[in-house]
Short mmCIF file of C-alpha atoms in Angstrom, two decimals:
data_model
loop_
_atom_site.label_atom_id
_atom_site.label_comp_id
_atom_site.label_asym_id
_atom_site.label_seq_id
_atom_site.Cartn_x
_atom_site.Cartn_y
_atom_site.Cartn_z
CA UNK A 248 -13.76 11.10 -0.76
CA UNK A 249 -16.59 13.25 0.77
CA UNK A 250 -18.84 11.32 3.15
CA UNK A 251 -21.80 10.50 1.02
CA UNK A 252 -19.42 8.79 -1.68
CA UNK A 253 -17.89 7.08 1.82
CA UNK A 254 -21.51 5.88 2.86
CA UNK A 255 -22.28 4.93 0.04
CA UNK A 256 -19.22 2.49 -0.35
CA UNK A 257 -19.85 1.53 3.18
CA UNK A 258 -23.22 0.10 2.48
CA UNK A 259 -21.85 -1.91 -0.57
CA UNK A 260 -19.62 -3.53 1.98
CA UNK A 261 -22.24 -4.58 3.96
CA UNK A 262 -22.96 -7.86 1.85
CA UNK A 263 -19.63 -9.18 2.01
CA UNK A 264 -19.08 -12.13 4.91
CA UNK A 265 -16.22 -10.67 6.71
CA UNK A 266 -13.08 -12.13 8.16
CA UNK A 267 -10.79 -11.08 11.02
CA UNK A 268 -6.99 -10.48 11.85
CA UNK A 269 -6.48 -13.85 13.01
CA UNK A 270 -8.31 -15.61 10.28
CA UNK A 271 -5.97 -13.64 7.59
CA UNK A 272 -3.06 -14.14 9.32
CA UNK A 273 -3.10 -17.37 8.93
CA UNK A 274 -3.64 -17.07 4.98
CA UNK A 275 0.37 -17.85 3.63
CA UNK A 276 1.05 -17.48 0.22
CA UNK A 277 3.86 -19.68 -0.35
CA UNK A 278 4.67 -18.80 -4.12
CA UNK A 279 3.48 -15.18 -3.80
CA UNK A 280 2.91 -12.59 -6.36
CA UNK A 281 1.91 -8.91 -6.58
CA UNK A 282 0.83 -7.09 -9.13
CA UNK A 283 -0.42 -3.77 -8.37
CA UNK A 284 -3.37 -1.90 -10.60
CA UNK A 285 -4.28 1.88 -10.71
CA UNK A 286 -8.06 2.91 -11.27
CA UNK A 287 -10.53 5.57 -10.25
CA UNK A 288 -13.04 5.55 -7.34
CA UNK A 289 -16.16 5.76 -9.42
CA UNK A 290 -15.24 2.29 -10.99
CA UNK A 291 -14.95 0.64 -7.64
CA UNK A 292 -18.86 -0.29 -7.19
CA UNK A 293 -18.95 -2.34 -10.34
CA UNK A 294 -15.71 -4.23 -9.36
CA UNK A 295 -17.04 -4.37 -5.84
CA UNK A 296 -20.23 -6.01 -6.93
CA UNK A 297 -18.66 -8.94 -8.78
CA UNK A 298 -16.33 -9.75 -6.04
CA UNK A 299 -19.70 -10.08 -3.72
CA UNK A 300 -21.19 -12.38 -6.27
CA UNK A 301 -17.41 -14.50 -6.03
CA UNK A 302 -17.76 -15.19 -2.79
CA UNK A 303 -14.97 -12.88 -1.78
CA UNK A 304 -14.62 -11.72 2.05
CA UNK A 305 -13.73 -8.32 3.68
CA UNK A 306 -10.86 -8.04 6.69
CA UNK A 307 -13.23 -6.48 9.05
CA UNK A 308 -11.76 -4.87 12.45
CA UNK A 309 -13.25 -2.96 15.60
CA UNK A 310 -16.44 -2.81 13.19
CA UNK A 311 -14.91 -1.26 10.14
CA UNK A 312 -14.90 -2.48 6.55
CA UNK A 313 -12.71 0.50 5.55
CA UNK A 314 -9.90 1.13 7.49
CA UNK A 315 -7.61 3.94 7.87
CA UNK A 316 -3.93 3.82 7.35
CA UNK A 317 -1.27 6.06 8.91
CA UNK A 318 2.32 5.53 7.24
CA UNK A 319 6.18 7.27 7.91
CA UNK A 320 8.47 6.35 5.29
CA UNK A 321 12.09 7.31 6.22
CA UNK A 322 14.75 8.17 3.96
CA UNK A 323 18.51 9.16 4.18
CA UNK A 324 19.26 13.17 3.59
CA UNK A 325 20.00 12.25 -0.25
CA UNK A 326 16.82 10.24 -0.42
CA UNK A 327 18.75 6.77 -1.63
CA UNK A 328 15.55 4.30 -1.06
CA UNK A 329 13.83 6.86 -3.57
CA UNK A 330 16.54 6.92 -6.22
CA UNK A 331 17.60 3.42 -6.28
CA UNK A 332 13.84 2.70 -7.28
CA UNK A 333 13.91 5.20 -9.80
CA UNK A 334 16.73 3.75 -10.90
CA UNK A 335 15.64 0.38 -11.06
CA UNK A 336 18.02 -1.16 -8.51
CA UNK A 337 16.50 -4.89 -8.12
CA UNK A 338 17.65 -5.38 -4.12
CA UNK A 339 16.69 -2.44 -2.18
CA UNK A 340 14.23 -1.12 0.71
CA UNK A 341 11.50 0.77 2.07
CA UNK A 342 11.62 1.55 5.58
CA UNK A 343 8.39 2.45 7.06
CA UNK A 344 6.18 3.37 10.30
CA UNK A 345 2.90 2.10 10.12
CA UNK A 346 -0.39 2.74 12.78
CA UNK A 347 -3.69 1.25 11.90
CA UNK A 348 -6.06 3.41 13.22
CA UNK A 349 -8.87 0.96 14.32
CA UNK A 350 -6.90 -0.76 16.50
CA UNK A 351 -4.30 1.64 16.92
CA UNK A 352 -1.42 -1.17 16.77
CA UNK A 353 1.80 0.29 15.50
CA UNK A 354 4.85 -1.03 13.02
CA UNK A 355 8.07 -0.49 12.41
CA UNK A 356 8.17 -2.11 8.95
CA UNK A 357 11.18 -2.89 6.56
CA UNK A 358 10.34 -3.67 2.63
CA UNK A 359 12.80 -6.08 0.81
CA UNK A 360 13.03 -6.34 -2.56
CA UNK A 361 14.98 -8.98 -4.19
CA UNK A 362 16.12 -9.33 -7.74
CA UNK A 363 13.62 -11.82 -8.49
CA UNK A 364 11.01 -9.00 -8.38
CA UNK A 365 9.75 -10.30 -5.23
CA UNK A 366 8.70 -8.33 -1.88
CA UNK A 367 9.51 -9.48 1.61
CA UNK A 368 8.22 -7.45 4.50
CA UNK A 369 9.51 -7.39 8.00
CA UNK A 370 8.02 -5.64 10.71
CA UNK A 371 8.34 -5.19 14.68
CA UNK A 372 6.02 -3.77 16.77
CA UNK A 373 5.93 -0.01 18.50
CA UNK A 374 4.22 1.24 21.43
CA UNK A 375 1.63 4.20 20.43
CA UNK A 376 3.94 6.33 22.08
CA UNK A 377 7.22 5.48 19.99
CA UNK A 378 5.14 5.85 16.32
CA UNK A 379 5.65 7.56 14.41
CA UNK A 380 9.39 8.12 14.51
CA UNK A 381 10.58 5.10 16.60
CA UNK A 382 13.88 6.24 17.86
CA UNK A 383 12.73 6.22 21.39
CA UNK A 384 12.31 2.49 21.13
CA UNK A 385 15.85 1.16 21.68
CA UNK A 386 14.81 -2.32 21.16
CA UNK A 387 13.26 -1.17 17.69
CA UNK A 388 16.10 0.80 16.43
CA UNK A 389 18.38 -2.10 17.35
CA UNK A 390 16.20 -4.52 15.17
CA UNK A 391 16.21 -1.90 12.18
CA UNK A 392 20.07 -1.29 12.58
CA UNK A 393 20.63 -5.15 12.01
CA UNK A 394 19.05 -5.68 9.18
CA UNK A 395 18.82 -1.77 6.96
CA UNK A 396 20.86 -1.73 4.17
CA UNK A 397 21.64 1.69 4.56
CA UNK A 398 23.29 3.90 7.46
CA UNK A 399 20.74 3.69 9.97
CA UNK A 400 21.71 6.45 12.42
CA UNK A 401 21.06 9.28 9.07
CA UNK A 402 17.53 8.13 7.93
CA UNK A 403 15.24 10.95 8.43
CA UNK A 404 11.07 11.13 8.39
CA UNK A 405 10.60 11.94 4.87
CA UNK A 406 6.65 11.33 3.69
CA UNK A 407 3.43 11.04 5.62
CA UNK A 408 0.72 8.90 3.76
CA UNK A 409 -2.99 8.21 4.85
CA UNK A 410 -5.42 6.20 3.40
CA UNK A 411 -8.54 4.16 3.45
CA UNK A 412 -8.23 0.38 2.86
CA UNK A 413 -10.78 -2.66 1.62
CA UNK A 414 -8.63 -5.97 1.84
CA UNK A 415 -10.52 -8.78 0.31
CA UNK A 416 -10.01 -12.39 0.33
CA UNK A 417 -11.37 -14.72 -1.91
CA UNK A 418 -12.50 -18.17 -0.64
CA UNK A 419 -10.15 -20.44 -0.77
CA UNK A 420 -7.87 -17.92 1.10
CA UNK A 421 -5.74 -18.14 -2.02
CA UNK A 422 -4.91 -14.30 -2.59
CA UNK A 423 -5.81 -10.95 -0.83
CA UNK A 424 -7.02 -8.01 -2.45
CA UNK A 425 -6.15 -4.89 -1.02
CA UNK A 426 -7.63 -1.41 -2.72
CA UNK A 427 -6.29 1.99 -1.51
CA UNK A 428 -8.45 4.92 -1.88
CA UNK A 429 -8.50 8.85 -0.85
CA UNK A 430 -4.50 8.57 -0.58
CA UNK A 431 -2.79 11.45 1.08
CA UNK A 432 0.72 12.68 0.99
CA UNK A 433 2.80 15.33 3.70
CA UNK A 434 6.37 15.96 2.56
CA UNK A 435 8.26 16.15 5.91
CA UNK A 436 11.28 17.90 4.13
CA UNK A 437 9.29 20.35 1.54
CA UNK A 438 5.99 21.06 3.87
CA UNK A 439 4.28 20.54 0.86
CA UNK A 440 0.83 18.53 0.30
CA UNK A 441 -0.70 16.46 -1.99
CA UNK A 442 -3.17 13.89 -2.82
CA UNK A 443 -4.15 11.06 -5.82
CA UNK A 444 -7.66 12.40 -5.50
CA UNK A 445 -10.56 9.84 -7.48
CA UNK A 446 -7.30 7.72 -8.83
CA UNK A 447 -6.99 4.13 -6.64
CA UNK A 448 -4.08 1.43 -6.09
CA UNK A 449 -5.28 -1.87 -6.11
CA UNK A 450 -2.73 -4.61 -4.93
CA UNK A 451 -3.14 -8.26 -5.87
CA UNK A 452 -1.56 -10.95 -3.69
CA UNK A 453 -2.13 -14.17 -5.22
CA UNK A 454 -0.48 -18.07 -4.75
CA UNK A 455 1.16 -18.34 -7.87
CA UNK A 456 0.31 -21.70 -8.35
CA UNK A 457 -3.57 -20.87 -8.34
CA UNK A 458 -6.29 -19.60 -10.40
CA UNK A 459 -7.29 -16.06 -9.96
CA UNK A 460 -11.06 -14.51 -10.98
CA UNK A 461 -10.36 -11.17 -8.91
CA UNK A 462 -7.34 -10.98 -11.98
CA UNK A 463 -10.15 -12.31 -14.66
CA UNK A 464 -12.53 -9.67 -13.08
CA UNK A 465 -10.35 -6.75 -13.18
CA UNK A 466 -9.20 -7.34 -16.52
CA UNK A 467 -12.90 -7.68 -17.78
CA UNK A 468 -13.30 -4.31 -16.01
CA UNK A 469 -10.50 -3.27 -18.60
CA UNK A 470 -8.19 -2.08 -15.24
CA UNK A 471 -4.61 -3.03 -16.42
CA UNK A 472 -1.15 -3.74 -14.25
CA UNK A 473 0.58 -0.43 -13.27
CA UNK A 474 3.71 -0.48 -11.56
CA UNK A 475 3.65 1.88 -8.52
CA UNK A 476 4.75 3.26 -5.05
CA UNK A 477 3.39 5.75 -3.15
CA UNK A 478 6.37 6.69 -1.77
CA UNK A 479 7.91 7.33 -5.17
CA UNK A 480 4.99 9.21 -6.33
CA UNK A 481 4.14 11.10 -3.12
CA UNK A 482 8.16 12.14 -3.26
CA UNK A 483 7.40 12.76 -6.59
CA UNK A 484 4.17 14.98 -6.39
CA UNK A 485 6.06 17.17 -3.38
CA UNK A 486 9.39 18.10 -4.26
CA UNK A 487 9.73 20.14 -6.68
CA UNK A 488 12.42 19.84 -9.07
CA UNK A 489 13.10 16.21 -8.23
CA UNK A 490 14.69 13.91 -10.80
CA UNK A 491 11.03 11.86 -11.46
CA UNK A 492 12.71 9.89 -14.72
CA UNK A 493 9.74 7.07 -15.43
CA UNK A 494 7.66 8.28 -12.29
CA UNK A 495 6.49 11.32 -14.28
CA UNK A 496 4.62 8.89 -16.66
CA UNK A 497 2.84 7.38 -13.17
CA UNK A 498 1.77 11.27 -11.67
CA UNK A 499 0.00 12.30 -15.36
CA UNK A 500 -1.69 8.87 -15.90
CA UNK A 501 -3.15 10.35 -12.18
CA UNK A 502 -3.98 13.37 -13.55
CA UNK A 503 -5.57 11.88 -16.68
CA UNK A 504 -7.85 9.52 -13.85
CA UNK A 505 -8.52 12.93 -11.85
CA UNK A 506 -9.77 14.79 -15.24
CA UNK A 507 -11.83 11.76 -16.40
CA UNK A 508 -13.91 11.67 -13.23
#
């Protein structure tokens, strides 16, 4: 995203009534679901627009309606947390440091997944000083050796990820939108780069037992479910020779996006 396409998104943002940390985290979605989306940036205006005329708010922090997002994800030498989601192993986890750079607050974060398809996340905070790798925080690597499901002492930094964020929340503070855009990957064990380029996730959290027009709205914008990570497709993207099994599909629908724009 070069900065006149980032101004330019900027501005659009400007008509949105914003809300603040403390106002969404007090937003609980009892019966929630998630159901990720992939599109391209040069479809994110129109969608934008109709979420303005909905009434939907932005998470706004330190000034910023797009905010930038620093993530770790660590992995054991034979990259388990990887393979057991290619696999499709229901119960399993994603272990994570996260800094958010406009407040530069820092995360150690655990993802649960159950085998009812749903996502728990725990998390416990780091001083600046302990992100991204944590270890130096003995209260922190206590917390994540009581509750990883794997051998704590051999996980290992394995991909970088940074990204711009819009969070949206529609008002009756009934689901969260969050859309991911200009998302980068740094393989810690290959050196190798990459990027999605124009192609964006878009994550809806919804109560389950409500109505949703940011569903009705992206559906009339003809942007369809999609299952993914980007872990498993930044892992994906930079190691070469990897077993990718049905994450393949997920890295050339990317490519399609990229050639399309």
């Amino acid at each position: 995203m070069n900065r006149q396409e980032l101004a330019s998104l900027e501005g659009l943002m400007d008509g949105f009534a914003s809300i603040s940390l403390s106002e969404m985290d007090g937003i609980r979605l009892m019966n929630r679901i998630d159901t990720k989306y992939l599109t391209s940036e040069p479809r994110l205006a129109a969608l934008l627009s109709e979420a303005l005329d909905c009434g939907y708010m932005v998470f706004e922090e330190g000034g910023k309606r797009i905010q930038d997002y620093d993530s770790v994800y660590f992995d054991t030498p034979a990259l388990t947390t990887y393979t057991e989601h290619r696999r499709g192993k229901l119960v399993r986890q994603k272990i994570r440091t996260r800094r958010y750079s406009s407040s530069g607050v820092c995360f150690l974060e655990i993802k649960n997944k159950n085998n009812h398809s749903r996502t728990k996340k725990k998390r416990i905070q780091l001083t600046e000083e302990a992100y991204p790798y944590y270890a130096c925080d003995e209260v922190a690597t206590s917390w994540l050796g009581e509750r990883c499901l794997y051998d704590a002492g051999s996980l290992g930094a394995s991909l970088g990820t940074a990204f711009k964020r819009i969070t949206l929340v529609n008002p009756e503070r009934s689901e969260r939108l969050t859309i991911d855009m200009d998302v980068r990957f740094r393989n810690f064990r290959t050196g190798m780069e990459a990027g999605l380029g124009n192609a964006v996730i878009i994550e809806l959290k919804q109560d389950g037992r409500a109505g949703s027009r940011m569903r009705e709205i992206l559906l009339r914008h003809r942007i369809l479910p999609c299952r993914i990570s980007k872990y498993c497709a930044g892992i994906t993207m930079t190691t070469p020779g990897i077993r990718a099994g049905r994450f393949k599909e997920k890295v050339r629908l990317i490519e399609k996006i990229n050639r399309q724009c």
